[in-house]
Amino acid sequence: MLLLLLYSPSTVNIFRMGAAVEIKKGSYKLGEMAATREAYGKALLEVGALDSDVVVLDADLSGSTQTKHFAKAFPDRFFNMGIAENNMMGVAAGLARAGKKPFASSFAMFAAGRAWEFVRNSIAHNHLVVRVCATHAGLTVGEDGASHQIIEDIALMRAIPEMQVLVPADAQEAYQMIYASLDFTKPTYIRLGRAKVPVLFDENYNFEVGKANILTKGNNVTVIACGVMVYRAVEAAKILKEKGISVEVINCASIKPLDVETISKSVAKTKKLITVEEHNVMAGMGDAIASALLENNISGFKFKRMGVQDKFGQSGQALEVLDHYGLAVSDIVLEAEKMNK
Amino acid sequence: MVFDKQKVEAKAKDIRVNSLKMIHAANSGHPGGSLSIADILSVLYFGGQLKYDSKNPELNERDILVVSKGHSSPAVYSVLGLAGFFPIEDTISFRQFGSMFQGHIDRMRVPGVEMSTGSLGHGLSNALGVALGAKLDKNPKTVFVILSDGELQEGSNWEAFMAAAHFKADNLIAILDRNRIQLDGWTETTMGLEPIKEKLEAFLWDVQEINGHDVSAINEAISKAKAAKTQKPQFIIANTVKGKGVSFMEDQVAWHGVAPSDEDLTKALQELS
């Protein structure tokens, strides 16, 4: 009963072993352009004030990852580890062992790529709750080009036992995710982006680990997307609606654990599935979803994985690079039309 | 606490004997590097240098020991058993299916193990993290890490050496098991490490060099490291002999990761008795 009293409509309380973290909602307007990394920086500053156990590590990219705001406010709890990501992850594990709540940030290429084995052995194998908050993930790092465009991180991170893998679709979701992460009991990879994308969720949205959310209801085809591709899936659905194709768009922010129930129900209904991610189609979200569906006895559906088709990226403006690699709104429309012929 | 040299030496011998029994029973494991750190472990646990409570392994006031060379698990399990974290007799199940005593040390299974290690090059970073966390909490604990010499070839250690000095982690004491042998041969022919002392000093650590089998010297070096007022992390090069205590294992590359036969064990235990 006491717990119920703490509930208010504008907040969601998660209770675990007596600990409660109030997930605050971001003040974003629908359609406003914001990068998920910006929401991360904002939320990090706030949870830093909320919880003195929060510590942040960065590898000389605090200006880019947005940990700079926390660094300025809480210099004692901020560790700039220099350009040395392996040590950063090892130190983050040690800080967690000492009872701290570490957030370790770098570009996704270095956090998930360079430091993979440290995330695996120092953090995950030690069952230490470190939040690896990796920014500049995927093609939308843009101008930096292929060396920085990691399209393998979802695959790398979901392969680690017990590691949670989360990809927020917009600033609101990223913001709530950071609050929620204070209460996590498992190491977690949070994939954040550099590019500004439209805000899709208002303060009525409730992020929850393991839950996918249906953005538009539809009967003809299911489109499941994560990260920056979610707004494009929504755009595509609007166009398809005018063409008489009803699309069920699902935001799959929680890639691991996966919301098999929501996804299964939708695909069982539409019998057509398109997955869209700014990641290599190899071992990404699409593969995770397809495997889960088949294991859940959902079969006989048409299936297309949209993503990077096993190629390296290249320089260009974020959104134009996405377009080039077959991830334009029009590409989603085309695939859905093909499936519905 | 008065340093009881005889007791520490006796316990070091017990660590060696039990380690060899474990490896023999498992027919698998790493004798060389377990024997080389027996004296260091004994000084920490029985010489009064490491604060711990075997009945309350997570005691907040305890010191922390991270053993980065996780393959020296027989020595670690032996010292923890001798210190009362669990019955020492249990360690005979080492490396067997279902045993809590995994091939490389696992903190989720064995009380008293602070960090799971085994993949070389992690422990120093982990220990630094704990040290920085303790400093934030103004917890006066000392954080120890035992490093292998071969593992210094992993670049992450040098990232951590840099960072520990940068953050003035003077509550961190690294002890190097300088037994000069790694899996493929002598460290200096595999990938030369020397001059270690000068390298560490250049990385702004305080460095001492001692005989890693002289328990009094180990004890004094740790006391000196704890008392240092230089704001620097502390490094102790413990010159050791791989396979120390068993004549036919000493300085033999072949004994890095091979189990003793029945005959070898009998002979080894005779030498240690």
CSV table of N, CA, C and O in Angstrom, one decimal, chain B residues 43-101:
chain,number,residue,atom,x,y,z
B,43,VAL,N,52.2,-13.8,3.4
B,43,VAL,CA,52.5,-12.5,4.1
B,43,VAL,C,51.2,-11.7,4.2
B,43,VAL,O,50.9,-11.1,5.2
B,44,LEU,N,50.5,-11.6,3.1
B,44,LEU,CA,49.2,-10.8,3.1
B,44,LEU,C,48.2,-11.4,4.1
B,44,LEU,O,47.7,-10.7,4.9
B,45,TYR,N,48.0,-12.7,4.0
B,45,TYR,CA,46.9,-13.3,4.8
B,45,TYR,C,47.3,-13.7,6.2
B,45,TYR,O,46.5,-13.6,7.1
B,46,PHE,N,48.6,-14.0,6.4
B,46,PHE,CA,49.0,-14.5,7.7
B,46,PHE,C,50.1,-13.6,8.4
B,46,PHE,O,50.5,-13.9,9.5
B,47,GLY,N,50.5,-12.6,7.7
B,47,GLY,CA,51.5,-11.7,8.2
B,47,GLY,C,50.8,-10.4,8.7
B,47,GLY,O,51.5,-9.4,9.1
B,48,GLY,N,49.5,-10.3,8.6
B,48,GLY,CA,48.8,-9.2,9.1
B,48,GLY,C,48.7,-8.0,8.1
B,48,GLY,O,48.3,-6.9,8.5
B,49,GLN,N,49.1,-8.2,6.9
B,49,GLN,CA,49.1,-7.1,5.9
B,49,GLN,C,47.8,-6.8,5.3
B,49,GLN,O,47.5,-5.7,4.8
B,50,LEU,N,46.9,-7.9,5.2
B,50,LEU,CA,45.6,-7.7,4.5
B,50,LEU,C,44.5,-7.8,5.5
B,50,LEU,O,44.4,-8.8,6.2
B,51,LYS,N,43.7,-6.8,5.6
B,51,LYS,CA,42.6,-6.9,6.5
B,51,LYS,C,41.4,-7.7,5.9
B,51,LYS,O,41.0,-7.3,4.8
B,52,TYR,N,41.0,-8.7,6.6
B,52,TYR,CA,39.9,-9.5,6.0
B,52,TYR,C,39.1,-10.2,7.2
B,52,TYR,O,39.7,-10.3,8.3
B,53,ASP,N,37.9,-10.6,6.9
B,53,ASP,CA,37.2,-11.4,7.8
B,53,ASP,C,36.5,-12.5,7.1
B,53,ASP,O,35.6,-12.4,6.3
B,54,SER,N,37.1,-13.7,7.3
B,54,SER,CA,36.7,-14.9,6.5
B,54,SER,C,35.2,-15.2,6.8
B,54,SER,O,34.6,-15.9,6.0
B,55,LYS,N,34.7,-14.8,7.9
B,55,LYS,CA,33.2,-15.0,8.2
B,55,LYS,C,32.3,-13.9,7.6
B,55,LYS,O,31.1,-14.1,7.5
B,56,ASN,N,32.9,-12.9,7.2
B,56,ASN,CA,32.2,-11.8,6.6
B,56,ASN,C,33.0,-11.2,5.4
B,56,ASN,O,33.6,-10.1,5.5
B,57,PRO,N,33.0,-12.0,4.3
B,57,PRO,CA,33.9,-11.6,3.2
B,57,PRO,C,33.7,-10.3,2.6
B,57,PRO,O,34.6,-9.7,2.0
B,58,GLU,N,32.5,-9.7,2.7
B,58,GLU,CA,32.2,-8.4,2.1
B,58,GLU,C,32.3,-7.3,3.1
B,58,GLU,O,31.8,-6.1,2.9
B,59,LEU,N,32.9,-7.5,4.2
B,59,LEU,CA,33.1,-6.5,5.3
B,59,LEU,C,33.6,-5.2,4.6
B,59,LEU,O,34.6,-5.2,3.9
B,60,ASN,N,32.9,-4.1,4.9
B,60,ASN,CA,33.3,-2.8,4.2
B,60,ASN,C,34.7,-2.3,4.5
B,60,ASN,O,35.3,-1.7,3.7
B,61,GLU,N,35.2,-2.6,5.7
B,61,GLU,CA,36.5,-2.1,6.1
B,61,GLU,C,37.6,-3.0,5.6
B,61,GLU,O,38.8,-2.7,5.9
B,62,ARG,N,37.3,-4.1,4.9
B,62,ARG,CA,38.4,-5.0,4.5
B,62,ARG,C,39.3,-4.3,3.5
B,62,ARG,O,38.9,-3.4,2.8
B,63,ASP,N,40.5,-4.8,3.4
B,63,ASP,CA,41.4,-4.5,2.3
B,63,ASP,C,41.0,-5.4,1.1
B,63,ASP,O,40.2,-6.4,1.3
B,64,ILE,N,41.4,-5.0,-0.1
B,64,ILE,CA,41.1,-5.8,-1.3
B,64,ILE,C,42.3,-6.3,-1.9
B,64,ILE,O,43.3,-5.6,-2.1
B,65,LEU,N,42.3,-7.6,-2.3
B,65,LEU,CA,43.3,-8.2,-3.1
B,65,LEU,C,42.7,-8.7,-4.4
B,65,LEU,O,41.8,-9.5,-4.4
B,66,VAL,N,43.2,-8.1,-5.5
B,66,VAL,CA,42.9,-8.6,-6.8
B,66,VAL,C,44.1,-9.4,-7.3
B,66,VAL,O,45.2,-8.9,-7.3
B,67,VAL,N,43.8,-10.7,-7.6
B,67,VAL,CA,44.9,-11.5,-8.2
B,67,VAL,C,44.7,-11.5,-9.7
B,67,VAL,O,43.8,-12.2,-10.2
B,68,SER,N,45.5,-10.7,-10.3
B,68,SER,CA,45.3,-10.6,-11.8
B,68,SER,C,45.7,-11.8,-12.6
B,68,SER,O,45.2,-12.1,-13.6
B,69,LYS,N,46.7,-12.5,-12.0
B,69,LYS,CA,47.1,-13.8,-12.7
B,69,LYS,C,46.2,-14.9,-12.2
B,69,LYS,O,46.6,-15.7,-11.3
B,70,GLY,N,45.0,-14.9,-12.8
B,70,GLY,CA,43.9,-15.8,-12.3
B,70,GLY,C,44.3,-17.3,-12.5
B,70,GLY,O,43.6,-18.2,-11.9
B,71,HIS,N,45.3,-17.6,-13.2
B,71,HIS,CA,45.7,-19.0,-13.4
B,71,HIS,C,46.4,-19.5,-12.2
B,71,HIS,O,46.6,-20.7,-12.0
B,72,SER,N,46.8,-18.6,-11.3
B,72,SER,CA,47.4,-19.1,-10.0
B,72,SER,C,46.3,-19.4,-9.0
B,72,SER,O,46.5,-19.3,-7.8
B,73,SER,N,45.2,-19.9,-9.5
B,73,SER,CA,44.1,-20.2,-8.7
B,73,SER,C,44.4,-21.2,-7.6
B,73,SER,O,43.9,-21.1,-6.5
B,74,PRO,N,45.2,-22.2,-7.8
B,74,PRO,CA,45.5,-23.2,-6.7
B,74,PRO,C,46.0,-22.5,-5.5
B,74,PRO,O,45.6,-22.8,-4.4
B,75,ALA,N,46.9,-21.5,-5.7
B,75,ALA,CA,47.5,-20.8,-4.6
B,75,ALA,C,46.5,-19.9,-3.9
B,75,ALA,O,46.4,-19.8,-2.7
B,76,VAL,N,45.6,-19.3,-4.7
B,76,VAL,CA,44.6,-18.4,-4.1
B,76,VAL,C,43.6,-19.2,-3.3
B,76,VAL,O,43.2,-18.9,-2.2
B,77,TYR,N,43.1,-20.3,-3.9
B,77,TYR,CA,42.1,-21.1,-3.2
B,77,TYR,C,42.7,-21.7,-1.9
B,77,TYR,O,42.1,-21.8,-0.9
B,78,SER,N,44.0,-22.1,-2.0
B,78,SER,CA,44.7,-22.7,-0.8
B,78,SER,C,44.7,-21.6,0.3
B,78,SER,O,44.4,-22.0,1.4
B,79,VAL,N,45.2,-20.4,0.0
B,79,VAL,CA,45.3,-19.4,1.0
B,79,VAL,C,44.0,-19.1,1.6
B,79,VAL,O,43.8,-18.9,2.8
B,80,LEU,N,42.9,-19.0,0.8
B,80,LEU,CA,41.6,-18.7,1.3
B,80,LEU,C,41.1,-19.8,2.2
B,80,LEU,O,40.4,-19.5,3.2
B,81,GLY,N,41.4,-21.0,1.8
B,81,GLY,CA,40.9,-22.1,2.6
B,81,GLY,C,41.7,-22.1,3.9
B,81,GLY,O,41.0,-22.3,5.0
B,82,LEU,N,42.9,-21.9,3.9
B,82,LEU,CA,43.7,-21.8,5.1
B,82,LEU,C,43.3,-20.7,6.0
B,82,LEU,O,43.3,-20.8,7.2
B,83,ALA,N,42.8,-19.6,5.4
B,83,ALA,CA,42.4,-18.4,6.1
B,83,ALA,C,40.9,-18.6,6.7
B,83,ALA,O,40.4,-17.7,7.3
B,84,GLY,N,40.3,-19.7,6.3
B,84,GLY,CA,39.0,-20.0,6.9
B,84,GLY,C,37.8,-19.6,6.1
B,84,GLY,O,36.6,-19.6,6.6
B,85,PHE,N,37.9,-19.2,4.8
B,85,PHE,CA,36.8,-18.8,4.0
B,85,PHE,C,35.9,-20.0,3.7
B,85,PHE,O,34.7,-19.8,3.4
B,86,PHE,N,36.5,-21.2,3.6
B,86,PHE,CA,35.8,-22.4,3.4
B,86,PHE,C,36.7,-23.5,3.8
B,86,PHE,O,37.9,-23.3,4.0
B,87,PRO,N,36.2,-24.8,3.9
B,87,PRO,CA,37.1,-25.8,4.4
B,87,PRO,C,38.2,-26.1,3.3
B,87,PRO,O,37.8,-26.3,2.1
B,88,ILE,N,39.4,-26.1,3.7
B,88,ILE,CA,40.5,-26.3,2.7
B,88,ILE,C,40.4,-27.6,2.0
B,88,ILE,O,40.8,-27.7,0.8
B,89,GLU,N,39.8,-28.6,2.7
B,89,GLU,CA,39.6,-30.0,2.1
B,89,GLU,C,38.8,-29.9,0.8
B,89,GLU,O,39.0,-30.7,-0.2
B,90,ASP,N,37.9,-28.9,0.7
B,90,ASP,CA,37.0,-28.8,-0.5
B,90,ASP,C,37.8,-28.5,-1.7
B,90,ASP,O,37.3,-28.8,-2.8
B,91,THR,N,38.9,-27.9,-1.6
B,91,THR,CA,39.7,-27.5,-2.8
B,91,THR,C,40.1,-28.6,-3.7
B,91,THR,O,40.5,-28.4,-4.8
B,92,ILE,N,40.0,-29.8,-3.2
B,92,ILE,CA,40.5,-31.0,-3.9
B,92,ILE,C,39.6,-31.2,-5.2
B,92,ILE,O,40.0,-31.9,-6.1
B,93,SER,N,38.4,-30.6,-5.2
B,93,SER,CA,37.5,-30.7,-6.4
B,93,SER,C,37.9,-29.8,-7.5
B,93,SER,O,37.2,-29.7,-8.5
B,94,PHE,N,39.0,-29.1,-7.3
B,94,PHE,CA,39.5,-28.1,-8.3
B,94,PHE,C,39.4,-28.5,-9.7
B,94,PHE,O,39.8,-29.6,-10.1
B,95,ARG,N,38.9,-27.6,-10.6
B,95,ARG,CA,38.8,-27.8,-12.0
B,95,ARG,C,37.8,-29.0,-12.4
B,95,ARG,O,37.7,-29.3,-13.6
B,96,GLN,N,37.1,-29.6,-11.5
B,96,GLN,CA,36.2,-30.6,-11.9
B,96,GLN,C,34.8,-30.1,-12.1
B,96,GLN,O,34.4,-29.0,-11.6
B,97,PHE,N,34.0,-30.8,-12.9
B,97,PHE,CA,32.7,-30.3,-13.3
B,97,PHE,C,31.9,-30.1,-12.0
B,97,PHE,O,31.8,-31.1,-11.2
B,98,GLY,N,31.2,-29.0,-11.8
B,98,GLY,CA,30.4,-28.7,-10.7
B,98,GLY,C,31.1,-28.2,-9.5
B,98,GLY,O,30.5,-27.8,-8.5
B,99,SER,N,32.5,-28.1,-9.6
B,99,SER,CA,33.2,-27.6,-8.4
B,99,SER,C,33.1,-26.1,-8.4
B,99,SER,O,33.0,-25.4,-9.4
B,100,MET,N,33.1,-25.5,-7.2
B,100,MET,CA,33.2,-24.1,-7.1
B,100,MET,C,34.6,-23.5,-7.4
B,100,MET,O,34.8,-22.4,-7.7
B,101,PHE,N,35.5,-24.5,-7.4
B,101,PHE,CA,36.9,-24.0,-7.7
B,101,PHE,C,37.2,-24.2,-9.2
B,101,PHE,O,37.8,-25.2,-9.6
